[in-house]
Amino acid sequence: MTIAEIFKTMDYGAAPEGNKEALTWLEANNRSFGHFINGTFTKASAGFKSHNPANGTFLADLSKGSADDVDSAVKAARKAQASWAKTSGHARAKVLYAIARLVQKHARILAVLETMDNGKPIRESRDIDIPLVARHFYYHAGMAQLAETEMQGREALGVCGQVIPWNFPLLMLAWKVAPALAMGNTVVLKPAEYTSLTALFFAEICQQAGVPAGVVNIVTGHGATGEAIVTHTDVNKVAFTGSTAVGRRIRELTAGSGKALTLELGGKSPYIVFDDADIDSAVEGLVDAIWFNQGQVCCAGSRLLVQEGIAEVFYAKLRARMDKLRIGDPLDKCIDVGAIVDQRQLDRITSLVDTHGSEGDVHQAKCDLPEGGCYYPPTLITGLHAAATLMQEEIFGPVLVGTTFRTPAEAVEVANNTRYGLAASVWTENVNLALDIAPKLKAGVVWTNATNLFDAAAGFGGVRESGFGREGGWEGLAAYTKPATAVKKLAPIAPYAPGTANAADTIDRTAKMYIGGKQARPDAGQSQAIWSPKGKLLGHVGIGSRKDIRNAVEAAAKARSTWGKTSGHLRAQILYYVGENLSARADEFAARLDAMSGKKTGAAEVEASVSALFTAAAWADKYDGQAHGVPIRGVALAMKEAVGTIGMLCTDDAPLLGLVTSVTAAMAMGNASVAVASHAFPLAATDFYQVLETSDVPAGVVNIITGDHAELAKTLADHLDVDAVWSFSSSDISADIEARSAGNLKRTWVNNGQARDWNAPDMRPFLEAATEVKNIWIPYGE
Ligand code: NAI
């Protein structure tokens, strides 16, 4: 071939990476592995085989973890946990640092093993997966070092059950193991059945790094093994990454168990290209957005939205670029697109495209697919309707679907027309437009003129059905901790028994509910009498029904779009004003509380409520995000956004203070709430809305319903337009709320029968529950 011809075709030969070292390691283990429990490998037992998806060759026999194996691993983790948590942060930092160094030392074999096991191009495992693994352990070595000063008042959760997917096998392990260990937890981790090898190599790294026996345990197996981990009664936290269907099941299985839970699930992330974008960069970005790891990426830019005026040019360039992608042996360093992880995943992709592709125009890259492996051509399907199956379903393969939009507002609408909310990319040369769009997108991560950027310092995770919780950053670390204070049991509190009404009590004093800024009668037309402990009739409240909750959720939805956009300063002013007005009526509220409780604690509770209002006001303009210095040319702005509509079951043991704390913390962060008042002592709440009415609180920002907690919690937890449910109720409803929340995977914060100190001045747990962190990556600096 002449030089001129080479320039014309830009053709080049193969550059295969050697796999001798990896094969030697497999042979040294007789290509047969047990589990890693209590610092040693168990004898290999019956199980399943791992294959190289690029050519179908056998890699190793793996053991299928039984319930007994899981139990041994959890026992080992439990035994090791207390002393691991007691070691100094510095001691844990040294271990994590040693892991990071060993990952770097073994980088080559790890990259090759990952590629052989998963099918991803060696360029990716070598340049992205493994360096990010090392970075994660370095970063968390630092977190362990700082834990004692920066995480005061927090402690390890205990034993963490972690189940990970096959798309970034070692990286997902790092995301789970590093923060857990940094804070003094121990782990039982199950890699995905298709890709266990690097996790087993990592077990050897743990031995070399001096990780104490039992701190890291790895059990291989299928879904049943994962289920045994997440349901084990001695596991304190479950962290899962994988499909939304399994995430939903895990939410149901762990409901009411008191286990902490984080779920990182699927996505259908929009890739939005405005007409002023640098088109060539945006086309190249798509190679990383959807053909990176064959599109098997939870945050893949799998939904292309192009502004109408440039669509034809953009598609033409994109098709041309697709035809130049090189597909083939993933160990070849010149390959862009490797193999799909397994035949089952390939069948799933093929079937989705074959069944629904004809709804649009299908273009598949002109390429010869290698024989004998799991390959699928890079595919573009344009002209799809926003509601089409392929626009909505996660394909999890190298298939990009696209549509067009006209205006920025329409781009946002189409982008958010999905049940997911993991990530988004925005391409424009106009910084104003990018920063106008970013906050409007329902996503946990937004990349500006970039895509698929990750870093240990920037929390990663989604909203909506993409799950909850963040991995990475301070918020990811916090998800492996709990408050260090001892918890007390919450005694059930029932309304006082009826006494005898006297003549004066016959005047109707039925307090209404408060919906959309108006006093509302209960839809079912029923009310409940409230009695003092001495049998005096204090008044009546409505018994709220499903319909009342629905009306309140609708009012909240209307209110939150504008309330969420107000400034912290404005919200603070309104909250101070509420505090001032409550203070002016302090005696009346104190008398009401005393009458309901028969105690003399009302004045102190009112004073604490006014103080809580001031605290919420104080935080409204101070609970800010951060700018993370990520080691890529840019910054990640970790913005704290309102969760949306929060349903609340308010406490009975501080009927005014509990409601005020919950509602105002939510308000301060820009949320709307539907608060169900204390069931036993609701009259303080119904008095409180009169204060809201006179304090410039916009209609619908706070809605107050009275009635039975167990009944009303069902509707709140089922409702698809409620984004979070908090329960401080003394009724036993935590399990029901968590199980029902699986529907739209809303965030929950329930007490599981534990009492809370309502006089504790620190409002941050509420503010944290009232916000989601969105990381907005923007180009910055040279
Ligand atoms: P999956 O969600 O079934 O597997 C992920 C992990 O969960 C694996 O380790 C698996 O063994 C485990 N698992 C399965 N059932 C379980 C259960 N009941 N309890 C506990 N653990 C369980 O995903 P799968 O079947 O491999 O892929 C199916 C689809 O899921 C893909 O096509 C893709 O759309 C999606 N997916 C999304 C991922 C993401 O990161 N968002 C990752 C993997 C898959």
mmCIF file with all atom_site columns, C-alpha atoms in Angstrom, residues 350-466:
data_model
loop_
_atom_site.group_PDB
_atom_site.id
_atom_site.type_symbol
_atom_site.label_atom_id
_atom_site.label_alt_id
_atom_site.label_comp_id
_atom_site.label_asym_id
_atom_site.label_entity_id
_atom_site.label_seq_id
_atom_site.pdbx_PDB_ins_code
_atom_site.Cartn_x
_atom_site.Cartn_y
_atom_site.Cartn_z
_atom_site.occupancy
_atom_site.B_iso_or_equiv
_atom_site.pdbx_formal_charge
_atom_site.auth_seq_id
_atom_site.auth_comp_id
_atom_site.auth_asym_id
_atom_site.auth_atom_id
_atom_site.pdbx_PDB_model_num
ATOM 1   C CA . THR A 1 350 ? -31.592 -7.726  18.490 1.00 0.00 ? 350 THR A CA 1
ATOM 2   C CA . SER A 1 351 ? -35.155 -8.456  19.466 1.00 0.00 ? 351 SER A CA 1
ATOM 3   C CA . LEU A 1 352 ? -35.905 -4.868  20.565 1.00 0.00 ? 352 LEU A CA 1
ATOM 4   C CA . VAL A 1 353 ? -34.563 -3.433  17.309 1.00 0.00 ? 353 VAL A CA 1
ATOM 5   C CA . ASP A 1 354 ? -36.167 -6.107  15.104 1.00 0.00 ? 354 ASP A CA 1
ATOM 6   C CA . THR A 1 355 ? -39.548 -5.612  16.750 1.00 0.00 ? 355 THR A CA 1
ATOM 7   C CA . HIS A 1 356 ? -39.675 -1.830  16.953 1.00 0.00 ? 356 HIS A CA 1
ATOM 8   C CA . GLY A 1 357 ? -37.004 -0.463  14.606 1.00 0.00 ? 357 GLY A CA 1
ATOM 9   C CA . SER A 1 358 ? -39.399 -0.137  11.682 1.00 0.00 ? 358 SER A CA 1
ATOM 10  C CA . GLU A 1 359 ? -41.155 2.722   13.495 1.00 0.00 ? 359 GLU A CA 1
ATOM 11  C CA . GLY A 1 360 ? -38.233 4.888   12.359 1.00 0.00 ? 360 GLY A CA 1
ATOM 12  C CA . ASP A 1 361 ? -35.399 4.934   9.798  1.00 0.00 ? 361 ASP A CA 1
ATOM 13  C CA . VAL A 1 362 ? -32.699 2.457   10.674 1.00 0.00 ? 362 VAL A CA 1
ATOM 14  C CA . HIS A 1 363 ? -29.080 2.978   9.715  1.00 0.00 ? 363 HIS A CA 1
ATOM 15  C CA . GLN A 1 364 ? -26.522 0.373   10.690 1.00 0.00 ? 364 GLN A CA 1
ATOM 16  C CA . ALA A 1 365 ? -22.798 0.980   10.384 1.00 0.00 ? 365 ALA A CA 1
ATOM 17  C CA . LYS A 1 366 ? -21.326 -0.509  7.235  1.00 0.00 ? 366 LYS A CA 1
ATOM 18  C CA . CYS A 1 367 ? -19.015 -3.021  8.809  1.00 0.00 ? 367 CYS A CA 1
ATOM 19  C CA . ASP A 1 368 ? -18.245 -6.717  8.759  1.00 0.00 ? 368 ASP A CA 1
ATOM 20  C CA . LEU A 1 369 ? -19.061 -8.238  12.081 1.00 0.00 ? 369 LEU A CA 1
ATOM 21  C CA . PRO A 1 370 ? -16.453 -10.732 13.289 1.00 0.00 ? 370 PRO A CA 1
ATOM 22  C CA . GLU A 1 371 ? -17.555 -14.355 13.301 1.00 0.00 ? 371 GLU A CA 1
ATOM 23  C CA . GLY A 1 372 ? -18.031 -16.405 16.437 1.00 0.00 ? 372 GLY A CA 1
ATOM 24  C CA . GLY A 1 373 ? -18.632 -13.639 18.962 1.00 0.00 ? 373 GLY A CA 1
ATOM 25  C CA . CYS A 1 374 ? -21.434 -11.481 20.335 1.00 0.00 ? 374 CYS A CA 1
ATOM 26  C CA . TYR A 1 375 ? -21.335 -8.481  18.043 1.00 0.00 ? 375 TYR A CA 1
ATOM 27  C CA . TYR A 1 376 ? -23.974 -5.948  17.121 1.00 0.00 ? 376 TYR A CA 1
ATOM 28  C CA . PRO A 1 377 ? -23.430 -3.146  14.616 1.00 0.00 ? 377 PRO A CA 1
ATOM 29  C CA . PRO A 1 378 ? -23.584 0.492   15.720 1.00 0.00 ? 378 PRO A CA 1
ATOM 30  C CA . THR A 1 379 ? -27.121 1.521   14.892 1.00 0.00 ? 379 THR A CA 1
ATOM 31  C CA . LEU A 1 380 ? -28.967 4.811   14.488 1.00 0.00 ? 380 LEU A CA 1
ATOM 32  C CA . ILE A 1 381 ? -32.747 4.973   14.364 1.00 0.00 ? 381 ILE A CA 1
ATOM 33  C CA . THR A 1 382 ? -34.154 8.387   13.524 1.00 0.00 ? 382 THR A CA 1
ATOM 34  C CA . GLY A 1 383 ? -37.607 9.821   13.013 1.00 0.00 ? 383 GLY A CA 1
ATOM 35  C CA . LEU A 1 384 ? -39.064 8.137   16.080 1.00 0.00 ? 384 LEU A CA 1
ATOM 36  C CA . HIS A 1 385 ? -41.967 9.589   17.966 1.00 0.00 ? 385 HIS A CA 1
ATOM 37  C CA . ALA A 1 386 ? -41.054 10.692  21.503 1.00 0.00 ? 386 ALA A CA 1
ATOM 38  C CA . ALA A 1 387 ? -43.382 8.035   22.919 1.00 0.00 ? 387 ALA A CA 1
ATOM 39  C CA . ALA A 1 388 ? -42.066 5.182   20.719 1.00 0.00 ? 388 ALA A CA 1
ATOM 40  C CA . THR A 1 389 ? -40.919 2.061   22.543 1.00 0.00 ? 389 THR A CA 1
ATOM 41  C CA . LEU A 1 390 ? -37.317 2.504   21.474 1.00 0.00 ? 390 LEU A CA 1
ATOM 42  C CA . MET A 1 391 ? -37.364 6.123   22.690 1.00 0.00 ? 391 MET A CA 1
ATOM 43  C CA . GLN A 1 392 ? -38.551 4.974   26.090 1.00 0.00 ? 392 GLN A CA 1
ATOM 44  C CA . GLU A 1 393 ? -36.988 1.534   26.745 1.00 0.00 ? 393 GLU A CA 1
ATOM 45  C CA . GLU A 1 394 ? -33.394 1.133   27.825 1.00 0.00 ? 394 GLU A CA 1
ATOM 46  C CA . ILE A 1 395 ? -31.849 -0.926  24.988 1.00 0.00 ? 395 ILE A CA 1
ATOM 47  C CA . PHE A 1 396 ? -28.453 -1.237  26.658 1.00 0.00 ? 396 PHE A CA 1
ATOM 48  C CA . GLY A 1 397 ? -26.653 -1.777  23.403 1.00 0.00 ? 397 GLY A CA 1
ATOM 49  C CA . PRO A 1 398 ? -24.977 0.232   20.611 1.00 0.00 ? 398 PRO A CA 1
ATOM 50  C CA . VAL A 1 399 ? -28.295 1.588   19.401 1.00 0.00 ? 399 VAL A CA 1
ATOM 51  C CA . LEU A 1 400 ? -28.912 5.314   19.264 1.00 0.00 ? 400 LEU A CA 1
ATOM 52  C CA . VAL A 1 401 ? -32.445 6.575   18.771 1.00 0.00 ? 401 VAL A CA 1
ATOM 53  C CA . GLY A 1 402 ? -33.162 10.103  17.672 1.00 0.00 ? 402 GLY A CA 1
ATOM 54  C CA . THR A 1 403 ? -35.724 12.760  17.145 1.00 0.00 ? 403 THR A CA 1
ATOM 55  C CA . THR A 1 404 ? -35.743 16.496  16.533 1.00 0.00 ? 404 THR A CA 1
ATOM 56  C CA . PHE A 1 405 ? -36.934 19.542  18.447 1.00 0.00 ? 405 PHE A CA 1
ATOM 57  C CA . ARG A 1 406 ? -37.574 23.150  17.563 1.00 0.00 ? 406 ARG A CA 1
ATOM 58  C CA . THR A 1 407 ? -37.064 25.311  20.652 1.00 0.00 ? 407 THR A CA 1
ATOM 59  C CA . PRO A 1 408 ? -35.066 24.989  23.871 1.00 0.00 ? 408 PRO A CA 1
ATOM 60  C CA . ALA A 1 409 ? -38.326 24.616  25.783 1.00 0.00 ? 409 ALA A CA 1
ATOM 61  C CA . GLU A 1 410 ? -39.323 21.724  23.550 1.00 0.00 ? 410 GLU A CA 1
ATOM 62  C CA . ALA A 1 411 ? -35.888 20.143  24.008 1.00 0.00 ? 411 ALA A CA 1
ATOM 63  C CA . VAL A 1 412 ? -36.403 20.156  27.764 1.00 0.00 ? 412 VAL A CA 1
ATOM 64  C CA . GLU A 1 413 ? -39.888 18.736  27.414 1.00 0.00 ? 413 GLU A CA 1
ATOM 65  C CA . VAL A 1 414 ? -38.775 15.859  25.175 1.00 0.00 ? 414 VAL A CA 1
ATOM 66  C CA . ALA A 1 415 ? -35.661 15.240  27.269 1.00 0.00 ? 415 ALA A CA 1
ATOM 67  C CA . ASN A 1 416 ? -37.758 14.901  30.417 1.00 0.00 ? 416 ASN A CA 1
ATOM 68  C CA . ASN A 1 417 ? -40.349 12.715  28.725 1.00 0.00 ? 417 ASN A CA 1
ATOM 69  C CA . THR A 1 418 ? -38.984 9.543   30.275 1.00 0.00 ? 418 THR A CA 1
ATOM 70  C CA . ARG A 1 419 ? -39.420 7.614   33.487 1.00 0.00 ? 419 ARG A CA 1
ATOM 71  C CA . TYR A 1 420 ? -35.678 7.750   34.026 1.00 0.00 ? 420 TYR A CA 1
ATOM 72  C CA . GLY A 1 421 ? -33.449 10.589  35.199 1.00 0.00 ? 421 GLY A CA 1
ATOM 73  C CA . LEU A 1 422 ? -29.843 9.542   35.242 1.00 0.00 ? 422 LEU A CA 1
ATOM 74  C CA . ALA A 1 423 ? -27.798 11.798  32.979 1.00 0.00 ? 423 ALA A CA 1
ATOM 75  C CA . ALA A 1 424 ? -27.969 14.268  30.093 1.00 0.00 ? 424 ALA A CA 1
ATOM 76  C CA . SER A 1 425 ? -25.585 15.951  27.664 1.00 0.00 ? 425 SER A CA 1
ATOM 77  C CA . VAL A 1 426 ? -26.107 19.455  26.330 1.00 0.00 ? 426 VAL A CA 1
ATOM 78  C CA . TRP A 1 427 ? -24.212 20.654  23.275 1.00 0.00 ? 427 TRP A CA 1
ATOM 79  C CA . THR A 1 428 ? -24.166 24.355  22.445 1.00 0.00 ? 428 THR A CA 1
ATOM 80  C CA . GLU A 1 429 ? -21.557 27.057  22.046 1.00 0.00 ? 429 GLU A CA 1
ATOM 81  C CA . ASN A 1 430 ? -23.809 29.397  24.036 1.00 0.00 ? 430 ASN A CA 1
ATOM 82  C CA . VAL A 1 431 ? -22.940 29.183  27.719 1.00 0.00 ? 431 VAL A CA 1
ATOM 83  C CA . ASN A 1 432 ? -26.149 31.010  28.673 1.00 0.00 ? 432 ASN A CA 1
ATOM 84  C CA . LEU A 1 433 ? -28.259 28.427  26.924 1.00 0.00 ? 433 LEU A CA 1
ATOM 85  C CA . ALA A 1 434 ? -26.368 25.486  28.456 1.00 0.00 ? 434 ALA A CA 1
ATOM 86  C CA . LEU A 1 435 ? -26.698 26.879  31.954 1.00 0.00 ? 435 LEU A CA 1
ATOM 87  C CA . ASP A 1 436 ? -30.340 27.727  31.382 1.00 0.00 ? 436 ASP A CA 1
ATOM 88  C CA . ILE A 1 437 ? -31.130 24.169  30.279 1.00 0.00 ? 437 ILE A CA 1
ATOM 89  C CA . ALA A 1 438 ? -29.058 22.235  32.846 1.00 0.00 ? 438 ALA A CA 1
ATOM 90  C CA . PRO A 1 439 ? -31.238 22.947  35.891 1.00 0.00 ? 439 PRO A CA 1
ATOM 91  C CA . LYS A 1 440 ? -34.386 22.125  33.959 1.00 0.00 ? 440 LYS A CA 1
ATOM 92  C CA . LEU A 1 441 ? -33.308 18.605  33.053 1.00 0.00 ? 441 LEU A CA 1
ATOM 93  C CA . LYS A 1 442 ? -34.484 15.771  35.275 1.00 0.00 ? 442 LYS A CA 1
ATOM 94  C CA . ALA A 1 443 ? -31.154 14.073  35.781 1.00 0.00 ? 443 ALA A CA 1
ATOM 95  C CA . GLY A 1 444 ? -28.517 13.433  38.403 1.00 0.00 ? 444 GLY A CA 1
ATOM 96  C CA . VAL A 1 445 ? -25.680 14.403  36.065 1.00 0.00 ? 445 VAL A CA 1
ATOM 97  C CA . VAL A 1 446 ? -25.498 16.917  33.206 1.00 0.00 ? 446 VAL A CA 1
ATOM 98  C CA . TRP A 1 447 ? -22.492 17.192  30.931 1.00 0.00 ? 447 TRP A CA 1
ATOM 99  C CA . THR A 1 448 ? -21.932 20.356  28.938 1.00 0.00 ? 448 THR A CA 1
ATOM 100 C CA . ASN A 1 449 ? -20.257 19.798  25.559 1.00 0.00 ? 449 ASN A CA 1
ATOM 101 C CA . ALA A 1 450 ? -19.065 16.451  26.876 1.00 0.00 ? 450 ALA A CA 1
ATOM 102 C CA . THR A 1 451 ? -20.412 13.071  27.807 1.00 0.00 ? 451 THR A CA 1
ATOM 103 C CA . ASN A 1 452 ? -19.728 10.091  30.054 1.00 0.00 ? 452 ASN A CA 1
ATOM 104 C CA . LEU A 1 453 ? -17.276 11.888  32.315 1.00 0.00 ? 453 LEU A CA 1
ATOM 105 C CA . PHE A 1 454 ? -16.798 10.286  35.722 1.00 0.00 ? 454 PHE A CA 1
ATOM 106 C CA . ASP A 1 455 ? -14.737 11.088  38.755 1.00 0.00 ? 455 ASP A CA 1
ATOM 107 C CA . ALA A 1 456 ? -14.559 9.937   42.344 1.00 0.00 ? 456 ALA A CA 1
ATOM 108 C CA . ALA A 1 457 ? -15.066 13.507  43.570 1.00 0.00 ? 457 ALA A CA 1
ATOM 109 C CA . ALA A 1 458 ? -18.344 14.007  41.710 1.00 0.00 ? 458 ALA A CA 1
ATOM 110 C CA . GLY A 1 459 ? -21.301 12.043  43.039 1.00 0.00 ? 459 GLY A CA 1
ATOM 111 C CA . PHE A 1 460 ? -23.017 9.887   40.442 1.00 0.00 ? 460 PHE A CA 1
ATOM 112 C CA . GLY A 1 461 ? -26.627 8.721   40.574 1.00 0.00 ? 461 GLY A CA 1
ATOM 113 C CA . GLY A 1 462 ? -30.089 9.466   39.360 1.00 0.00 ? 462 GLY A CA 1
ATOM 114 C CA . VAL A 1 463 ? -33.580 10.641  40.085 1.00 0.00 ? 463 VAL A CA 1
ATOM 115 C CA . ARG A 1 464 ? -36.962 9.112   39.243 1.00 0.00 ? 464 ARG A CA 1
ATOM 116 C CA . GLU A 1 465 ? -36.740 5.450   38.164 1.00 0.00 ? 465 GLU A CA 1
ATOM 117 C CA . SER A 1 466 ? -32.976 5.704   37.759 1.00 0.00 ? 466 SER A CA 1
#
